[in-house]
Coordinates of C-alpha atoms in Angstrom, one line a residue:
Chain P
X27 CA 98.2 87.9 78.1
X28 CA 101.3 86.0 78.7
X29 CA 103.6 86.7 75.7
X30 CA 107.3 85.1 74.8
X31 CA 109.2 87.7 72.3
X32 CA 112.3 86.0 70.6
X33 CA 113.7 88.1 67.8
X34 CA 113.6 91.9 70.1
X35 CA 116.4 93.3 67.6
X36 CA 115.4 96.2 65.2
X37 CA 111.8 95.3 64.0
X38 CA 110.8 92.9 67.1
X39 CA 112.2 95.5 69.7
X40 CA 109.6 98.4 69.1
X41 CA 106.7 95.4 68.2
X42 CA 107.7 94.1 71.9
X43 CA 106.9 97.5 73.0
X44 CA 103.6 98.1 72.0
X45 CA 102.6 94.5 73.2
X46 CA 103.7 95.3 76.3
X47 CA 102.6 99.2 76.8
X48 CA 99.1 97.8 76.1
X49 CA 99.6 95.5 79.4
X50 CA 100.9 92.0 77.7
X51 CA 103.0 90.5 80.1
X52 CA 106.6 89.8 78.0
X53 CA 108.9 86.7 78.4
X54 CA 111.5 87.4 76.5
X55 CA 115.1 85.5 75.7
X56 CA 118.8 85.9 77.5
X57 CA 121.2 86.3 74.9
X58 CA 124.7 87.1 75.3
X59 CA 123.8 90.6 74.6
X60 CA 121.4 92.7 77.0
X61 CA 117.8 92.8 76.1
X62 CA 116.3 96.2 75.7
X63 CA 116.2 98.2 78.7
X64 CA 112.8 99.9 78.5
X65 CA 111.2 96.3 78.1
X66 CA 112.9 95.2 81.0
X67 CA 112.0 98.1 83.1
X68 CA 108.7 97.9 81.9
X69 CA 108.7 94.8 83.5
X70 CA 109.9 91.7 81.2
X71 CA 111.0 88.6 82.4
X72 CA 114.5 87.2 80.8
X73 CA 114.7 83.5 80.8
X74 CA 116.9 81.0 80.6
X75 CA 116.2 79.2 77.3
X76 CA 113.8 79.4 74.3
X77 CA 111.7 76.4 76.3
X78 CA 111.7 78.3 79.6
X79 CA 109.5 81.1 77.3
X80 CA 107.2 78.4 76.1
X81 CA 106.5 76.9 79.2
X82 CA 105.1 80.3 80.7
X83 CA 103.6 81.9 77.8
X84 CA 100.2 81.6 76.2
X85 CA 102.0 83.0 72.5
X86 CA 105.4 82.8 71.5
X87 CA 106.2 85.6 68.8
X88 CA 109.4 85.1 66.9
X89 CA 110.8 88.2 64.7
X90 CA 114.3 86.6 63.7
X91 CA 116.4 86.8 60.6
X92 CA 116.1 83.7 58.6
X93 CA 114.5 79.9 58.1
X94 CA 117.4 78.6 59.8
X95 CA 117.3 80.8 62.8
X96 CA 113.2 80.3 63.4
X97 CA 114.0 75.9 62.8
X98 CA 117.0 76.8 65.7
X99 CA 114.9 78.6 68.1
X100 CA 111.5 76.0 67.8
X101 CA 113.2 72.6 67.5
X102 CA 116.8 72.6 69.1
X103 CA 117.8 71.3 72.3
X104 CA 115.8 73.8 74.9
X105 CA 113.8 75.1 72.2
X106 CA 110.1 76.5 71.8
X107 CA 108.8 72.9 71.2
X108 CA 110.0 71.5 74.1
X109 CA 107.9 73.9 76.4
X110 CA 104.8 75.0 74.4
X111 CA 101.7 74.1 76.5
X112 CA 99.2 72.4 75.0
X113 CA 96.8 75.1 73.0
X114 CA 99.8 77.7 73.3
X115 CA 101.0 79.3 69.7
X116 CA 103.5 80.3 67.9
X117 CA 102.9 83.1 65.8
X118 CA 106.0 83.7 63.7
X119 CA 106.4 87.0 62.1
X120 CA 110.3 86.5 60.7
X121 CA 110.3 86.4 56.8
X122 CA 111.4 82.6 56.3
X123 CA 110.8 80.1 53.8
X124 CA 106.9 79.2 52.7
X125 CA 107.6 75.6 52.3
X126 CA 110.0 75.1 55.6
X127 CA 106.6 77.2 57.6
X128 CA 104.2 74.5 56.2
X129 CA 106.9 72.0 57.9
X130 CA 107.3 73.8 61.4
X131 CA 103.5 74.6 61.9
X132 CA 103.2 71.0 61.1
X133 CA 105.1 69.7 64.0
X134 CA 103.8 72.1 66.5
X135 CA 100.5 71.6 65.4
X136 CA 101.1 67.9 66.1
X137 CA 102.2 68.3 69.7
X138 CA 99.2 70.3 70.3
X139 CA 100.2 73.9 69.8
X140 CA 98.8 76.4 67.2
X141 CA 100.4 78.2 64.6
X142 CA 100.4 81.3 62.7
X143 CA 102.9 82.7 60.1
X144 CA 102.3 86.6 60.0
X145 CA 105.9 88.3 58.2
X146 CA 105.0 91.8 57.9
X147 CA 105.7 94.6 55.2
X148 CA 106.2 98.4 56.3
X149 CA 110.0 98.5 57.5
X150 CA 111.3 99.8 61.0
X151 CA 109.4 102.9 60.6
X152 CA 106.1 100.6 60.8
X153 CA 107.2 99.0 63.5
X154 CA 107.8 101.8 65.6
X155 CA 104.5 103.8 64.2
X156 CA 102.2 100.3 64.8
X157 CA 101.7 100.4 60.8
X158 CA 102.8 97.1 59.5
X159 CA 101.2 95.4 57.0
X160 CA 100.4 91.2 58.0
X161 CA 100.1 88.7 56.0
X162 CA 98.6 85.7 57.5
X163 CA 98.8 82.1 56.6
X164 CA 96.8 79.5 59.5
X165 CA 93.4 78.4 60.8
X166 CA 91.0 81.2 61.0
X167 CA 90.2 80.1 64.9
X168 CA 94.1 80.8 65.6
X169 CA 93.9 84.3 63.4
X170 CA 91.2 85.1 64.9
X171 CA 92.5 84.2 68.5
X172 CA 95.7 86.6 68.1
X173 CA 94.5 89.5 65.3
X174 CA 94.1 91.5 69.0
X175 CA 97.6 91.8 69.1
X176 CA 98.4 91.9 65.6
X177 CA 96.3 94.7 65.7
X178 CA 98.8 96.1 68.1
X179 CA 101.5 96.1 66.0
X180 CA 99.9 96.6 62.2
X181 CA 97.1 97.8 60.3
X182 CA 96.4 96.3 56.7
X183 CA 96.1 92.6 58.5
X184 CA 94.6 89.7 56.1
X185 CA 94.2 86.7 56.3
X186 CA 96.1 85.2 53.0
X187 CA 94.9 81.9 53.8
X188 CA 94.0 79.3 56.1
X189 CA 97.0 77.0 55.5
X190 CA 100.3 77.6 57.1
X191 CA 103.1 79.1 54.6
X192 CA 100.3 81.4 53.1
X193 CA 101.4 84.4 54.8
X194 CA 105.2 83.8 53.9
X195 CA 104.6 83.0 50.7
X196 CA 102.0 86.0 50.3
X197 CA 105.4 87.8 51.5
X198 CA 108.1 86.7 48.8
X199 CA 105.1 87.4 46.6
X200 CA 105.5 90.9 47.4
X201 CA 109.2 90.7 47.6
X202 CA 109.1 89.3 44.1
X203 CA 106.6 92.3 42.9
X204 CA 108.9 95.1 44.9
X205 CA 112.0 93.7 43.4
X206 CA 110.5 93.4 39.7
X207 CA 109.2 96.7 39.6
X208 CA 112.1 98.3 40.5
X209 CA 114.1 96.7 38.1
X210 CA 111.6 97.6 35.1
X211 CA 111.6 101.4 36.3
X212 CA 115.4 101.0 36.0
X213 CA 115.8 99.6 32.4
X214 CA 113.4 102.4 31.3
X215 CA 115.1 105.1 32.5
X216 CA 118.8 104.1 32.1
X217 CA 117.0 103.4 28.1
X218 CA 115.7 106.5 28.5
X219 CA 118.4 108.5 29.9
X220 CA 121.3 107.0 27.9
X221 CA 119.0 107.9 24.5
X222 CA 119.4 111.4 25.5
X223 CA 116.2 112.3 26.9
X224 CA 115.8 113.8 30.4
X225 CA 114.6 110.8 33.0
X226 CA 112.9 113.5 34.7
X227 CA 110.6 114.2 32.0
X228 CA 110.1 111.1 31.3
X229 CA 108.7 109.2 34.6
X230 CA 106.9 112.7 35.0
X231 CA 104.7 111.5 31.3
X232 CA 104.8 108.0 32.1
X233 CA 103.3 108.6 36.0
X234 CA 99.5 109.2 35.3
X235 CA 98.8 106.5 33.3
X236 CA 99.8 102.4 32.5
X237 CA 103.2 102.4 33.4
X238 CA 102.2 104.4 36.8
X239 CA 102.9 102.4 40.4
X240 CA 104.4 103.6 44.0
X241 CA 107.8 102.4 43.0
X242 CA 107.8 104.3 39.8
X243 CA 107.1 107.7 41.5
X244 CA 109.0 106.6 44.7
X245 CA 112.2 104.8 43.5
X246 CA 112.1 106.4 40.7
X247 CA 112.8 109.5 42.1
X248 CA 115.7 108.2 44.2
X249 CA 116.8 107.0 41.1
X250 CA 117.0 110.3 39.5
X251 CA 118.0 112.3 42.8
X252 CA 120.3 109.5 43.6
X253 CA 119.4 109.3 47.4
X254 CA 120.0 105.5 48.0
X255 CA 120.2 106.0 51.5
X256 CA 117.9 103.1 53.1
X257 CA 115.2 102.5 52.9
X258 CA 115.0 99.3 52.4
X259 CA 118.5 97.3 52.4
X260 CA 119.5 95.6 49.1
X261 CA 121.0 92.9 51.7
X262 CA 117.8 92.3 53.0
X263 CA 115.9 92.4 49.8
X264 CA 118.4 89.5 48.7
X265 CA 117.4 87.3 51.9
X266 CA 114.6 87.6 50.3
X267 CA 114.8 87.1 46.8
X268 CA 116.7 84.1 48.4
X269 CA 113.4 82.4 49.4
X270 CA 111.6 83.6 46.5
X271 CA 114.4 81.1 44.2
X272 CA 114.9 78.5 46.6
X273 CA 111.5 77.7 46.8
X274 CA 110.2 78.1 43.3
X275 CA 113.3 75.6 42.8
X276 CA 111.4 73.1 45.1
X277 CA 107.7 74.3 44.1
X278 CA 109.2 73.7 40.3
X279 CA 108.2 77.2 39.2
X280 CA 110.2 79.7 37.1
X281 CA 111.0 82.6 37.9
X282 CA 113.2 83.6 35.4
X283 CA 113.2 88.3 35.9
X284 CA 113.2 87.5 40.0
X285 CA 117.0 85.5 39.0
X286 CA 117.8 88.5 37.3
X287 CA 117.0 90.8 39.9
X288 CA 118.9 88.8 42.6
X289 CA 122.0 89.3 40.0
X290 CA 121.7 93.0 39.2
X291 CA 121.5 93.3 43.8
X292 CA 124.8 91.3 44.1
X293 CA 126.6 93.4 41.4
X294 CA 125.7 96.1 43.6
X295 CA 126.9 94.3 46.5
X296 CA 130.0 93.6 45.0
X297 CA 130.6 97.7 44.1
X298 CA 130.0 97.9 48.2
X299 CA 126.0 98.4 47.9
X300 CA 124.8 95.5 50.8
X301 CA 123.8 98.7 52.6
X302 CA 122.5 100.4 50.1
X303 CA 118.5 100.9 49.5
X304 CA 116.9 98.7 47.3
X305 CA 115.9 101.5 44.5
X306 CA 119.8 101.4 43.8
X307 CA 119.4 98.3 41.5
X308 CA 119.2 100.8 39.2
X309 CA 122.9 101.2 39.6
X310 CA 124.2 97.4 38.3
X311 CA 122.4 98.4 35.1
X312 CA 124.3 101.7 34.9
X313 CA 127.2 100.0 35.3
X314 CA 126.4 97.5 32.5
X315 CA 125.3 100.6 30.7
X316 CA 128.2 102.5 31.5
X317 CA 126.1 105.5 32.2
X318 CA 124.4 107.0 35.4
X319 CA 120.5 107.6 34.8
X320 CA 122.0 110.9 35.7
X321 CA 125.4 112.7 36.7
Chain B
X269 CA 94.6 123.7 8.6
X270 CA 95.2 121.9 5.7
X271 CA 96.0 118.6 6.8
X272 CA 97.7 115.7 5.4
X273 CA 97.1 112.3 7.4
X274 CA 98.9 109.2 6.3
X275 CA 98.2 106.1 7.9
X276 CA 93.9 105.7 8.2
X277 CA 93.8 102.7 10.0
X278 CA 92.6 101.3 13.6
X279 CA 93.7 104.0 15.3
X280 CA 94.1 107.0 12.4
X281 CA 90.9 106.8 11.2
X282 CA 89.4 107.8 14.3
X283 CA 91.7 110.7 15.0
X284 CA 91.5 111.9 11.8
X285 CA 87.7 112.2 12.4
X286 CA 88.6 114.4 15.0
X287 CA 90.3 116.7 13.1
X288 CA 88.0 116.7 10.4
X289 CA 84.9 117.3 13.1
X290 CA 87.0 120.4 14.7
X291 CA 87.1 122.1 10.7
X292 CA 90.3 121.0 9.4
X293 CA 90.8 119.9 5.8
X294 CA 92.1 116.4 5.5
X295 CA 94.5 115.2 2.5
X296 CA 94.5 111.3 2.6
X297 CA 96.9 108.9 0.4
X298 CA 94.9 106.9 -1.8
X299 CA 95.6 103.5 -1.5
X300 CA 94.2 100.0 -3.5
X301 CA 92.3 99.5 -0.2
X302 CA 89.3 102.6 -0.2
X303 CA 89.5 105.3 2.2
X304 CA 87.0 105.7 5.0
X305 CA 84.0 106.8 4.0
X306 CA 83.0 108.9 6.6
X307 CA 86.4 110.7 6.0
X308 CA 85.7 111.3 2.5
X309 CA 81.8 112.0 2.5
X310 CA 83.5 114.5 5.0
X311 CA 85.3 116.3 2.7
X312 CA 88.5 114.6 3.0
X313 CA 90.5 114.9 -0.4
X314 CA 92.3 111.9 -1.8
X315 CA 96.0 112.1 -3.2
X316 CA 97.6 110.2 -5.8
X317 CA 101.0 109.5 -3.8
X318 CA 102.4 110.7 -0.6
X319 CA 104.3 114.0 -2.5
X320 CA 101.2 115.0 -3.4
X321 CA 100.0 115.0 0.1
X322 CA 102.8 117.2 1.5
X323 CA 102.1 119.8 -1.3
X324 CA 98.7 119.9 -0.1
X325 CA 99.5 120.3 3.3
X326 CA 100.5 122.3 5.9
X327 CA 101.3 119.4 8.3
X328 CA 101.9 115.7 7.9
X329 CA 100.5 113.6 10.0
X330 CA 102.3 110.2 10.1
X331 CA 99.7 107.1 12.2
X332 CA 101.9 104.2 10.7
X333 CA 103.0 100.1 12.0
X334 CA 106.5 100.9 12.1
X335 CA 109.8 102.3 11.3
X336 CA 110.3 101.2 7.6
X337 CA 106.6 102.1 6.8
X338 CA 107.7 105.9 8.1
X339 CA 110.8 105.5 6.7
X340 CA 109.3 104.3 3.0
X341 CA 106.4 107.0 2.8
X342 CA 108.7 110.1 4.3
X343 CA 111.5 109.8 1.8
X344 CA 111.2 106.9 -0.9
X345 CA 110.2 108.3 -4.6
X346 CA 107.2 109.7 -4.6
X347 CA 107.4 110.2 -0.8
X348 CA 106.6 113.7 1.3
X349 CA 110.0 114.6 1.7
X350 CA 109.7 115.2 -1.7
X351 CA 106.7 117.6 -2.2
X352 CA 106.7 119.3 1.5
X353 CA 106.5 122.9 1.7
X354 CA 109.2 125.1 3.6
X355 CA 108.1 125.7 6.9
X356 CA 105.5 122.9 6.4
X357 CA 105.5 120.3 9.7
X358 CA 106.0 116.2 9.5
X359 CA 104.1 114.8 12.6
X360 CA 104.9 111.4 13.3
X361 CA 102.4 109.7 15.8
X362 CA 103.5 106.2 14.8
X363 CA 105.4 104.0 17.4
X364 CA 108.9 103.8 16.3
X365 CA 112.4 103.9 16.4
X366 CA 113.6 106.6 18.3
X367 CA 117.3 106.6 17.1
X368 CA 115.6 106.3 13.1
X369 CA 113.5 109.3 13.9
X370 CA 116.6 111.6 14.8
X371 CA 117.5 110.6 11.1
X372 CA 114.1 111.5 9.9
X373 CA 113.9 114.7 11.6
X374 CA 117.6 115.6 10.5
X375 CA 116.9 114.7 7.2
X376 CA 113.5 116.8 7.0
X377 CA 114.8 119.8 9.3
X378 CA 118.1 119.7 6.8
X379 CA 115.0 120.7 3.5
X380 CA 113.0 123.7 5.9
X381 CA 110.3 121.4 7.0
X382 CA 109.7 121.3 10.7
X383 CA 109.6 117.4 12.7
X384 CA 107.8 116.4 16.0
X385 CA 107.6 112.8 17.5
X386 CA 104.4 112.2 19.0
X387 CA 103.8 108.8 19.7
X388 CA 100.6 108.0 21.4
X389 CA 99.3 105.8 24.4
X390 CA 96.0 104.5 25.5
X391 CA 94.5 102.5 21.8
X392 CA 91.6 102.5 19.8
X393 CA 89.6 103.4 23.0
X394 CA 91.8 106.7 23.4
X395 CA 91.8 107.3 19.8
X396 CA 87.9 107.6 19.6
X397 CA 87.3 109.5 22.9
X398 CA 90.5 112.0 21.9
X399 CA 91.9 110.5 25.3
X400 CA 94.9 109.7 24.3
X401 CA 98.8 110.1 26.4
X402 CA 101.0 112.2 23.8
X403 CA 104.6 111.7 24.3
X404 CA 106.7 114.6 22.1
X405 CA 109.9 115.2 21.0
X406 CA 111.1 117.9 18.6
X407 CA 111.5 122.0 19.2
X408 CA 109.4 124.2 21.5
X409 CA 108.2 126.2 18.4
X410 CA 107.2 123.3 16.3
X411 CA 105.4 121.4 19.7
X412 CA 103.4 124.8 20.3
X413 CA 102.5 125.5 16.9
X414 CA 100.9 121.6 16.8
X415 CA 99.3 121.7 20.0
X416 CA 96.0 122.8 19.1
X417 CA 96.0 119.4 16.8
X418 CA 97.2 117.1 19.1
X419 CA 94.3 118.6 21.7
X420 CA 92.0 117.2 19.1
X421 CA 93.3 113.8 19.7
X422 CA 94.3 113.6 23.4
X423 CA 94.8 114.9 27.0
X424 CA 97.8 114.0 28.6
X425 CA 99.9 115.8 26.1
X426 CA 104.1 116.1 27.3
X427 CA 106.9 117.7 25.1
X428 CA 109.7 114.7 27.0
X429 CA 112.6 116.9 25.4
X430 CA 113.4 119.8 22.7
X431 CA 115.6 116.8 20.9
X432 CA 113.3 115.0 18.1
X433 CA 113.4 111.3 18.9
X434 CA 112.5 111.9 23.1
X435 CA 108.8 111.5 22.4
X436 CA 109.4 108.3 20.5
X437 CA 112.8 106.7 23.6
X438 CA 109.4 107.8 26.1
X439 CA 106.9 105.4 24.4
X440 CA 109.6 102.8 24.4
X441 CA 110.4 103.2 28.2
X442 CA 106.5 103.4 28.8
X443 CA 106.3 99.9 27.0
X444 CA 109.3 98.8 29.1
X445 CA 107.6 99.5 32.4
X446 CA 104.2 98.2 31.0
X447 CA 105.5 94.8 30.0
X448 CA 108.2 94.3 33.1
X449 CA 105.3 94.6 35.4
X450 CA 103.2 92.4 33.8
X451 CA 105.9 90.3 34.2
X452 CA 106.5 90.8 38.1
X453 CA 102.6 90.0 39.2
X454 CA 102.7 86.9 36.2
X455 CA 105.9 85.4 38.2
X456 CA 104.4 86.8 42.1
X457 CA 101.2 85.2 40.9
X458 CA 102.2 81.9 39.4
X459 CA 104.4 81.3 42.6
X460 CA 101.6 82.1 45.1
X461 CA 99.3 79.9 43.2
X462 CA 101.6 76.9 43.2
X463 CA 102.9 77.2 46.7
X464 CA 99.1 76.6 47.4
X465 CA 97.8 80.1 48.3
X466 CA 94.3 82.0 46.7
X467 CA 95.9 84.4 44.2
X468 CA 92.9 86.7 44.7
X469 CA 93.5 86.9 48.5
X470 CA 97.8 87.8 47.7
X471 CA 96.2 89.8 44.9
X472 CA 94.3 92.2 47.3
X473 CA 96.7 92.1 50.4
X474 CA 99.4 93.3 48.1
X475 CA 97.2 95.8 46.6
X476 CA 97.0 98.3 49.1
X477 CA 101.4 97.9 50.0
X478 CA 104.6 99.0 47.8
X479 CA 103.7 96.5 45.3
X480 CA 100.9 98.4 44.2
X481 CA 100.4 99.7 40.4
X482 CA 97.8 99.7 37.7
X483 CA 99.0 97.0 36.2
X484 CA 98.6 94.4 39.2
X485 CA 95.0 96.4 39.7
X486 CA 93.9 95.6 36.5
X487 CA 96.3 92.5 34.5
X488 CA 96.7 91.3 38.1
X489 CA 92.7 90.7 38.0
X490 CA 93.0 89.5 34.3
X491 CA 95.4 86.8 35.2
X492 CA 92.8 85.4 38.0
X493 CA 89.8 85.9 35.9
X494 CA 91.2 84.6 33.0
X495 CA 90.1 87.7 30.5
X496 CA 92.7 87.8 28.1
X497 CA 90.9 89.1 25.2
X498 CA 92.2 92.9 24.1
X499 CA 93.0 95.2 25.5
X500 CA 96.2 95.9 23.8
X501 CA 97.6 92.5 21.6
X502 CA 101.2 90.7 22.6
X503 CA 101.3 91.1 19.0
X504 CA 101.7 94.8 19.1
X505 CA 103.5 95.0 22.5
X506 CA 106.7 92.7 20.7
X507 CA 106.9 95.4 18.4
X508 CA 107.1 98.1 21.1
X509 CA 110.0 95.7 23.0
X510 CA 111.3 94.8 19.4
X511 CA 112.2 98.7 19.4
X512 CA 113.6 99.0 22.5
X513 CA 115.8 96.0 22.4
X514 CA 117.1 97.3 18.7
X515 CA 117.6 101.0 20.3
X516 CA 119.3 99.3 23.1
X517 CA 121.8 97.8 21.2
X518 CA 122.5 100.8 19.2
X519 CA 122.7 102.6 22.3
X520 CA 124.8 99.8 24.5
X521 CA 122.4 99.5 26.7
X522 CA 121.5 96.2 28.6
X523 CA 117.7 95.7 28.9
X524 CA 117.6 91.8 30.8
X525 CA 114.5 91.5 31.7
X526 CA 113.0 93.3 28.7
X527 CA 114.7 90.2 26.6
X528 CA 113.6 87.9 28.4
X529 CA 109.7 89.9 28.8
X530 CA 110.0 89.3 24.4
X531 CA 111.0 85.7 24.8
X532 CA 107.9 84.8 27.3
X533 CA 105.7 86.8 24.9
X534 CA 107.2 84.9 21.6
X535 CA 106.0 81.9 24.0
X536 CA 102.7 82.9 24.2
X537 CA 102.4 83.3 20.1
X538 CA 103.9 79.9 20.0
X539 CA 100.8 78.8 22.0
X540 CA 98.6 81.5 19.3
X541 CA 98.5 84.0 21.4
X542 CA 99.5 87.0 18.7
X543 CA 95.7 88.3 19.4
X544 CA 95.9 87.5 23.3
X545 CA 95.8 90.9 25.6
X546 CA 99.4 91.5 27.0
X547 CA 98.5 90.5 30.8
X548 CA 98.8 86.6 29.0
X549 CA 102.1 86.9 28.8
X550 CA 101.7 85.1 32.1
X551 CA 100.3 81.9 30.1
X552 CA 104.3 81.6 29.1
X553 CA 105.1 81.5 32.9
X554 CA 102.4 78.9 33.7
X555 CA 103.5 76.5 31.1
X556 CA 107.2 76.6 32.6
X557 CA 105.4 76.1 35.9
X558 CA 102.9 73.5 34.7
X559 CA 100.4 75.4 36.7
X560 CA 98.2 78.2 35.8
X561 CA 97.6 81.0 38.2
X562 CA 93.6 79.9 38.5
X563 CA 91.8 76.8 36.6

């Protein structure tokens, strides 16, 4: 299939490659900076403009930073919308706002296109290993059209819903879970630790049973061991926390421990933490605390 | 053993049974309200105050609502500080302070007696099956000598720390956790639902990811189904939080999200939800939102 891939940086770079090793033909976009020379060799075309990609590809897949980026690369002068053939889609798999999607699937759906927001979950280490999990907002017929080369890329693929924005907001869902979870593991143990008991011990008894998730055994070990090495970036996590409050500010939904969390990240940021993982939340409440879960 | 068990209600009665069943001999504290029947057609003995109990007894076992109810029956006139035996054991299985029970122990280690904290997870359910989480504080000695006991009661049996008070600052970080999660799927749930998306569908593709825990398993489901009958009551959980936002401050310790966790379950008793299962806490989130997760 003919393919356009805008976004090849850290995620969309490996993503590209599968597409590609299983025999996708790539169009992919000239930036200033080189694109990836093992796509190229393996045969991708550069073009010219985000258009020039829509006009000779059956998909475009964007994997870029941000809402504003994805609105830059579809509607601006020379953009995907000027191009995309009629029954071509977009299948956008950058972690942007729910309620902007709904707005940009609209328009391309009126000029004819298709659309599919599919962010993913799973880190560069998924992208590399083809383990991504997809969450998919858009009509089953375009799902069902392009799950072949989801499949290429991830493995715990749904289909959240059939209106666009699903996927995306299935994502800050997650984001909102992630980030909440790791900031309740945190109070406990910096209670914990600064009561004098040993945090150790105490996520150890609190692991089989109510209180037991993946962050708690995960994070909370970091948080212990204090390896806050990423991971996941507390920079990133903000982006999106970020869409997580502005759109429960337009949605008109509370979210009052997600507000919180996106204060506790940019306390760390401020002691230097952008690139820091996530898990080291933990260390905003130490501060607050004035004492490390431990030494 | 000779057994002195304070504290026969919802959850002591049962594990007293147990105690009974396994051959011990129970000393109970005759109250206006008559002792369980079963208890005493057992062979259970009944005692005129608490001082009488200890002098009976070889251990103390404490199942009580809260810190001043320990507090009063431990040391007021009348009280087992009074009438317990050198080298004779309090165990406290109520959920309390855990700065109060360093005092308690002190005060009782300070006379010859011997002190373990030994709060308890898992209900009434936990209570009559003997499956209940043990979470212990207090010296090696004391823990092994009251180990065959607590067997009799549940399975999941930790000493946290050799310091008394580290089984009771475990429960309250267990109840931290338990309620800041509830929290994270309420807010990830009430979003998705409003931005339009099947909370089910984000439900089950965030099940298998990071996000995953017990608690979006199980109050996740809840919150879609509607269920909220206990299960453990918001009632009971505000005391648990009650305690850890009283240690914290004691301790200088800033618990955010646990304040606000109290203030969105004082919402829900507002509404006359005292008696509403914990995972409702989410009705507090909805009614900010104007939106419940499901109709």
């Amino acid at each position: 299939m003919k393919i356009g891939f805008i976004g090849t940086g850290i995620m969309g770079r490996p993503m590209a490659g599968h597409l590609q090793a299983a025999g996708h033909e790539l169009f992919l976009l000239q930036h200033r900076s080189p694109l990836p020379e093992e796509l190229v060799s393996g045969g991708a075309i550069a073009c010219k403009s985000a258009r020039e990609v829509a006009e000779r590809a059956e998909v475009v897949i964007l994997m870029l930073p941000d809402t504003p980026d994805v609105e830059k690369v579809l509607f601006a002068e020379e953009g995907v919308a000027q191009g995309l053939q009629r029954g071509a889609a977009v299948l956008d798999m950058s972690s942007i706002s729910p309620t902007a999607t709904a707005d940009f699937a609209k328009r391309i759906l009126a000029q004819g296109g298709e659309y599919l927001d599919a962010p993913v979950s799973g880190g560069e280490v998924g992208a590399k290993n083809q383990t991504l999990t997809i969450m998919c907002g858009g009509a089953r017929a375009t799902f069902d059209r392009l799950l072949p080369l989801l499949e290429l890329m991830g493995k715990n693929i749904t289909l959240v819903g059939e209106q666009n924005g699903d996927g995306q907001t299935c994502k800050v869902a997650n984001q909102i879970v992630v980030a909440l979870t790791i900031e309740a593991v945190g109070e406990a143990l910096v209670f914990a630790s600064k009561a004098g008991a040993d945090p150790a011990k105490v996520r150890e008894a609190l692991m089989g049973g109510f209180a037991g998730s993946k962050i708690l055994e995960i994070h909370g070990e970091r948080m212990i061991k204090r390896t806050f090495d990423p991971g996941f970036r507390i920079g990133l996590h903000q982006k999106d926390l970020n869409l997580a409050l502005q759109s429960a500010r337009e949605l008109g939904v509370a979210l009052p421990n997600t507000g919180t969390a996106q204060a506790l990240f940019s306390a760390c940021v401020a002691q230097g933490g952008f690139d820091w993982d996530h898990s080291a939340m933990v260390k905003a409440l130490e501060l607050m605390a004035q004492h490390p879960v431990k030494e």
